[in-house]
Amino acid sequence: MVVSTRRAASREFRDEHVRFGLEHPTFYALLYGRVEPGRPCAITAPAHAMLRDLLGAAARQGLLRVPVDDAAEQLLAANVGVTLV
């Protein structure tokens, strides 16, 4: 049950991220269109922290095969890539 709850939360996070970008394309491009590695955006940092927390819980249950920070970066990159295309 917990695993399916975590998966559902991950999917909800992804869906909300993409939905926001599609509904607000100009603002989204300002937030994510010029990302600089190593420089977190003050506006998007809370959402990124929520994603790391969600993935941290999954990692504690042995559900991740990569470090939490790597997983968060990969998921964020995938969401941004899908949304900006």
Short mmCIF file of N, CA and C in Angstrom, two decimals:
data_model
loop_
_atom_site.label_atom_id
_atom_site.label_comp_id
_atom_site.label_asym_id
_atom_site.label_seq_id
_atom_site.Cartn_x
_atom_site.Cartn_y
_atom_site.Cartn_z
N MET A 1 0.81 -1.20 0.00
CA MET A 1 0.00 0.00 0.00
C MET A 1 0.85 1.26 0.00
N VAL A 2 1.90 1.27 0.81
CA VAL A 2 2.76 2.46 0.87
C VAL A 2 3.46 2.69 -0.46
N VAL A 3 3.90 1.61 -1.11
CA VAL A 3 4.58 1.74 -2.40
C VAL A 3 3.64 2.37 -3.42
N SER A 4 2.41 1.90 -3.50
CA SER A 4 1.48 2.47 -4.47
C SER A 4 1.14 3.92 -4.13
N THR A 5 1.13 4.25 -2.84
CA THR A 5 0.89 5.63 -2.44
C THR A 5 2.03 6.53 -2.89
N ARG A 6 3.27 6.06 -2.74
CA ARG A 6 4.45 6.82 -3.18
C ARG A 6 4.43 7.00 -4.69
N ARG A 7 4.08 5.94 -5.40
CA ARG A 7 4.01 6.04 -6.86
C ARG A 7 2.93 7.03 -7.27
N ALA A 8 1.80 6.98 -6.61
CA ALA A 8 0.72 7.92 -6.92
C ALA A 8 1.16 9.35 -6.65
N ALA A 9 1.87 9.57 -5.56
CA ALA A 9 2.35 10.91 -5.23
C ALA A 9 3.35 11.38 -6.27
N SER A 10 4.21 10.49 -6.73
CA SER A 10 5.20 10.83 -7.76
C SER A 10 4.50 11.20 -9.07
N ARG A 11 3.50 10.43 -9.43
CA ARG A 11 2.76 10.73 -10.65
C ARG A 11 2.00 12.05 -10.53
N GLU A 12 1.43 12.29 -9.36
CA GLU A 12 0.71 13.54 -9.14
C GLU A 12 1.66 14.74 -9.26
N PHE A 13 2.85 14.60 -8.67
CA PHE A 13 3.86 15.67 -8.76
C PHE A 13 4.19 15.93 -10.23
N ARG A 14 4.44 14.87 -10.99
CA ARG A 14 4.78 15.01 -12.41
C ARG A 14 3.63 15.67 -13.16
N ASP A 15 2.41 15.19 -12.95
CA ASP A 15 1.26 15.71 -13.68
C ASP A 15 1.03 17.18 -13.37
N GLU A 16 1.15 17.56 -12.10
CA GLU A 16 0.97 18.96 -11.72
C GLU A 16 2.05 19.85 -12.34
N HIS A 17 3.26 19.35 -12.35
CA HIS A 17 4.38 20.11 -12.92
C HIS A 17 4.12 20.38 -14.41
N VAL A 18 3.80 19.33 -15.15
CA VAL A 18 3.57 19.47 -16.58
C VAL A 18 2.33 20.32 -16.84
N ARG A 19 1.27 20.10 -16.09
CA ARG A 19 0.04 20.88 -16.26
C ARG A 19 0.30 22.37 -16.07
N PHE A 20 1.04 22.72 -15.02
CA PHE A 20 1.36 24.12 -14.79
C PHE A 20 2.11 24.71 -15.99
N GLY A 21 3.09 23.96 -16.49
CA GLY A 21 3.86 24.45 -17.62
C GLY A 21 3.03 24.65 -18.87
N LEU A 22 2.09 23.74 -19.10
CA LEU A 22 1.24 23.86 -20.28
C LEU A 22 0.21 24.98 -20.14
N GLU A 23 -0.24 25.22 -18.93
CA GLU A 23 -1.23 26.28 -18.70
C GLU A 23 -0.59 27.67 -18.64
N HIS A 24 0.70 27.73 -18.31
CA HIS A 24 1.41 29.01 -18.16
C HIS A 24 2.76 28.94 -18.89
N PRO A 25 2.74 28.76 -20.20
CA PRO A 25 3.99 28.50 -20.93
C PRO A 25 5.02 29.63 -20.84
N THR A 26 4.60 30.86 -20.86
CA THR A 26 5.57 31.96 -20.81
C THR A 26 6.24 32.02 -19.45
N PHE A 27 5.45 31.95 -18.39
CA PHE A 27 6.03 31.99 -17.04
C PHE A 27 6.89 30.75 -16.80
N TYR A 28 6.45 29.61 -17.27
CA TYR A 28 7.20 28.38 -17.10
C TYR A 28 8.57 28.49 -17.78
N ALA A 29 8.58 29.05 -18.97
CA ALA A 29 9.85 29.22 -19.69
C ALA A 29 10.79 30.15 -18.93
N LEU A 30 10.24 31.15 -18.27
CA LEU A 30 11.08 32.03 -17.45
C LEU A 30 11.70 31.28 -16.28
N LEU A 31 10.92 30.37 -15.69
CA LEU A 31 11.41 29.60 -14.54
C LEU A 31 12.41 28.54 -14.93
N TYR A 32 12.13 27.81 -16.01
CA TYR A 32 12.91 26.62 -16.33
C TYR A 32 13.68 26.70 -17.64
N GLY A 33 13.47 27.73 -18.43
CA GLY A 33 14.10 27.81 -19.74
C GLY A 33 15.58 28.13 -19.71
N ARG A 34 16.07 28.70 -18.63
CA ARG A 34 17.49 29.05 -18.55
C ARG A 34 18.08 28.57 -17.23
N VAL A 35 17.95 27.32 -16.98
CA VAL A 35 18.45 26.72 -15.74
C VAL A 35 19.97 26.67 -15.80
N GLU A 36 20.61 27.09 -14.72
CA GLU A 36 22.06 27.02 -14.62
C GLU A 36 22.40 25.93 -13.61
N PRO A 37 23.19 24.94 -14.05
CA PRO A 37 23.57 23.88 -13.12
C PRO A 37 24.20 24.43 -11.84
N GLY A 38 23.75 23.91 -10.72
CA GLY A 38 24.32 24.33 -9.44
C GLY A 38 23.72 25.60 -8.87
N ARG A 39 22.84 26.25 -9.59
CA ARG A 39 22.20 27.48 -9.10
C ARG A 39 20.70 27.26 -8.97
N PRO A 40 20.22 26.91 -7.79
CA PRO A 40 18.78 26.67 -7.63
C PRO A 40 17.98 27.97 -7.78
N CYS A 41 16.83 27.84 -8.35
CA CYS A 41 15.91 28.97 -8.49
C CYS A 41 15.14 29.12 -7.18
N ALA A 42 15.11 30.32 -6.65
CA ALA A 42 14.42 30.56 -5.38
C ALA A 42 12.92 30.26 -5.48
N ILE A 43 12.37 30.42 -6.66
CA ILE A 43 10.93 30.20 -6.84
C ILE A 43 10.61 28.71 -6.92
N THR A 44 11.44 27.94 -7.61
CA THR A 44 11.15 26.53 -7.81
C THR A 44 11.79 25.63 -6.76
N ALA A 45 12.67 26.17 -5.94
CA ALA A 45 13.37 25.36 -4.93
C ALA A 45 12.41 24.62 -3.98
N PRO A 46 11.32 25.22 -3.53
CA PRO A 46 10.41 24.47 -2.64
C PRO A 46 9.82 23.22 -3.31
N ALA A 47 9.47 23.31 -4.58
CA ALA A 47 8.94 22.14 -5.28
C ALA A 47 10.01 21.07 -5.43
N HIS A 48 11.23 21.50 -5.70
CA HIS A 48 12.33 20.55 -5.82
C HIS A 48 12.59 19.88 -4.46
N ALA A 49 12.48 20.62 -3.39
CA ALA A 49 12.66 20.05 -2.05
C ALA A 49 11.56 19.03 -1.74
N MET A 50 10.34 19.32 -2.16
CA MET A 50 9.23 18.37 -1.96
C MET A 50 9.50 17.07 -2.72
N LEU A 51 10.03 17.20 -3.93
CA LEU A 51 10.36 16.01 -4.72
C LEU A 51 11.45 15.20 -4.03
N ARG A 52 12.48 15.86 -3.52
CA ARG A 52 13.55 15.14 -2.81
C ARG A 52 12.99 14.45 -1.57
N ASP A 53 12.08 15.10 -0.84
CA ASP A 53 11.47 14.47 0.33
C ASP A 53 10.68 13.23 -0.05
N LEU A 54 9.91 13.33 -1.12
CA LEU A 54 9.13 12.20 -1.61
C LEU A 54 10.06 11.04 -2.00
N LEU A 55 11.12 11.38 -2.70
CA LEU A 55 12.06 10.34 -3.12
C LEU A 55 12.87 9.80 -1.94
N GLY A 56 13.13 10.64 -0.95
CA GLY A 56 13.82 10.19 0.25
C GLY A 56 13.03 9.12 0.97
N ALA A 57 11.72 9.31 1.03
CA ALA A 57 10.87 8.31 1.67
C ALA A 57 10.92 7.00 0.88
N ALA A 58 10.92 7.09 -0.44
CA ALA A 58 11.02 5.89 -1.26
C ALA A 58 12.37 5.20 -1.06
N ALA A 59 13.42 6.00 -0.95
CA ALA A 59 14.77 5.43 -0.75
C ALA A 59 14.86 4.69 0.58
N ARG A 60 14.25 5.24 1.61
CA ARG A 60 14.29 4.59 2.93
C ARG A 60 13.58 3.24 2.91
N GLN A 61 12.69 3.05 1.96
CA GLN A 61 12.00 1.77 1.81
C GLN A 61 12.71 0.86 0.82
N GLY A 62 13.87 1.31 0.33
CA GLY A 62 14.64 0.49 -0.60
C GLY A 62 14.10 0.50 -2.02
N LEU A 63 13.37 1.54 -2.39
CA LEU A 63 12.72 1.57 -3.70
C LEU A 63 13.50 2.33 -4.76
N LEU A 64 14.61 2.95 -4.40
CA LEU A 64 15.43 3.66 -5.38
C LEU A 64 16.73 2.91 -5.62
N ARG A 65 17.21 2.99 -6.84
CA ARG A 65 18.48 2.35 -7.17
C ARG A 65 19.58 3.38 -7.38
N VAL A 66 19.23 4.63 -7.28
CA VAL A 66 20.20 5.72 -7.41
C VAL A 66 20.05 6.63 -6.20
N PRO A 67 21.04 7.47 -5.92
CA PRO A 67 20.90 8.41 -4.80
C PRO A 67 19.71 9.35 -4.99
N VAL A 68 19.14 9.79 -3.89
CA VAL A 68 17.95 10.66 -3.91
C VAL A 68 18.18 11.89 -4.76
N ASP A 69 19.30 12.58 -4.57
CA ASP A 69 19.54 13.81 -5.33
C ASP A 69 19.62 13.53 -6.83
N ASP A 70 20.24 12.41 -7.21
CA ASP A 70 20.31 12.05 -8.63
C ASP A 70 18.92 11.78 -9.19
N ALA A 71 18.11 11.04 -8.45
CA ALA A 71 16.75 10.73 -8.89
C ALA A 71 15.94 12.01 -9.05
N ALA A 72 16.07 12.92 -8.09
CA ALA A 72 15.33 14.18 -8.16
C ALA A 72 15.74 14.99 -9.39
N GLU A 73 17.03 15.07 -9.65
CA GLU A 73 17.52 15.82 -10.81
C GLU A 73 17.03 15.18 -12.11
N GLN A 74 17.05 13.85 -12.16
CA GLN A 74 16.61 13.16 -13.37
C GLN A 74 15.12 13.35 -13.62
N LEU A 75 14.33 13.24 -12.56
CA LEU A 75 12.88 13.44 -12.71
C LEU A 75 12.55 14.88 -13.10
N LEU A 76 13.22 15.82 -12.47
CA LEU A 76 12.99 17.22 -12.80
C LEU A 76 13.38 17.50 -14.26
N ALA A 77 14.53 16.99 -14.68
CA ALA A 77 14.97 17.18 -16.06
C ALA A 77 13.95 16.57 -17.05
N ALA A 78 13.44 15.40 -16.73
CA ALA A 78 12.46 14.77 -17.60
C ALA A 78 11.18 15.60 -17.66
N ASN A 79 10.71 16.07 -16.50
CA ASN A 79 9.48 16.89 -16.48
C ASN A 79 9.66 18.17 -17.26
N VAL A 80 10.78 18.83 -17.07
CA VAL A 80 11.05 20.08 -17.78
C VAL A 80 11.16 19.82 -19.28
N GLY A 81 11.87 18.76 -19.64
CA GLY A 81 12.02 18.43 -21.05
C GLY A 81 10.69 18.16 -21.73
N VAL A 82 9.84 17.39 -21.09
CA VAL A 82 8.52 17.10 -21.66
C VAL A 82 7.70 18.37 -21.78
N THR A 83 7.77 19.21 -20.80
CA THR A 83 6.93 20.41 -20.77
C THR A 83 7.40 21.47 -21.77
N LEU A 84 8.70 21.63 -21.92
CA LEU A 84 9.21 22.66 -22.83
C LEU A 84 9.16 22.24 -24.29
N VAL A 85 9.02 20.95 -24.55
CA VAL A 85 8.95 20.49 -25.94
C VAL A 85 7.59 20.78 -26.44
#
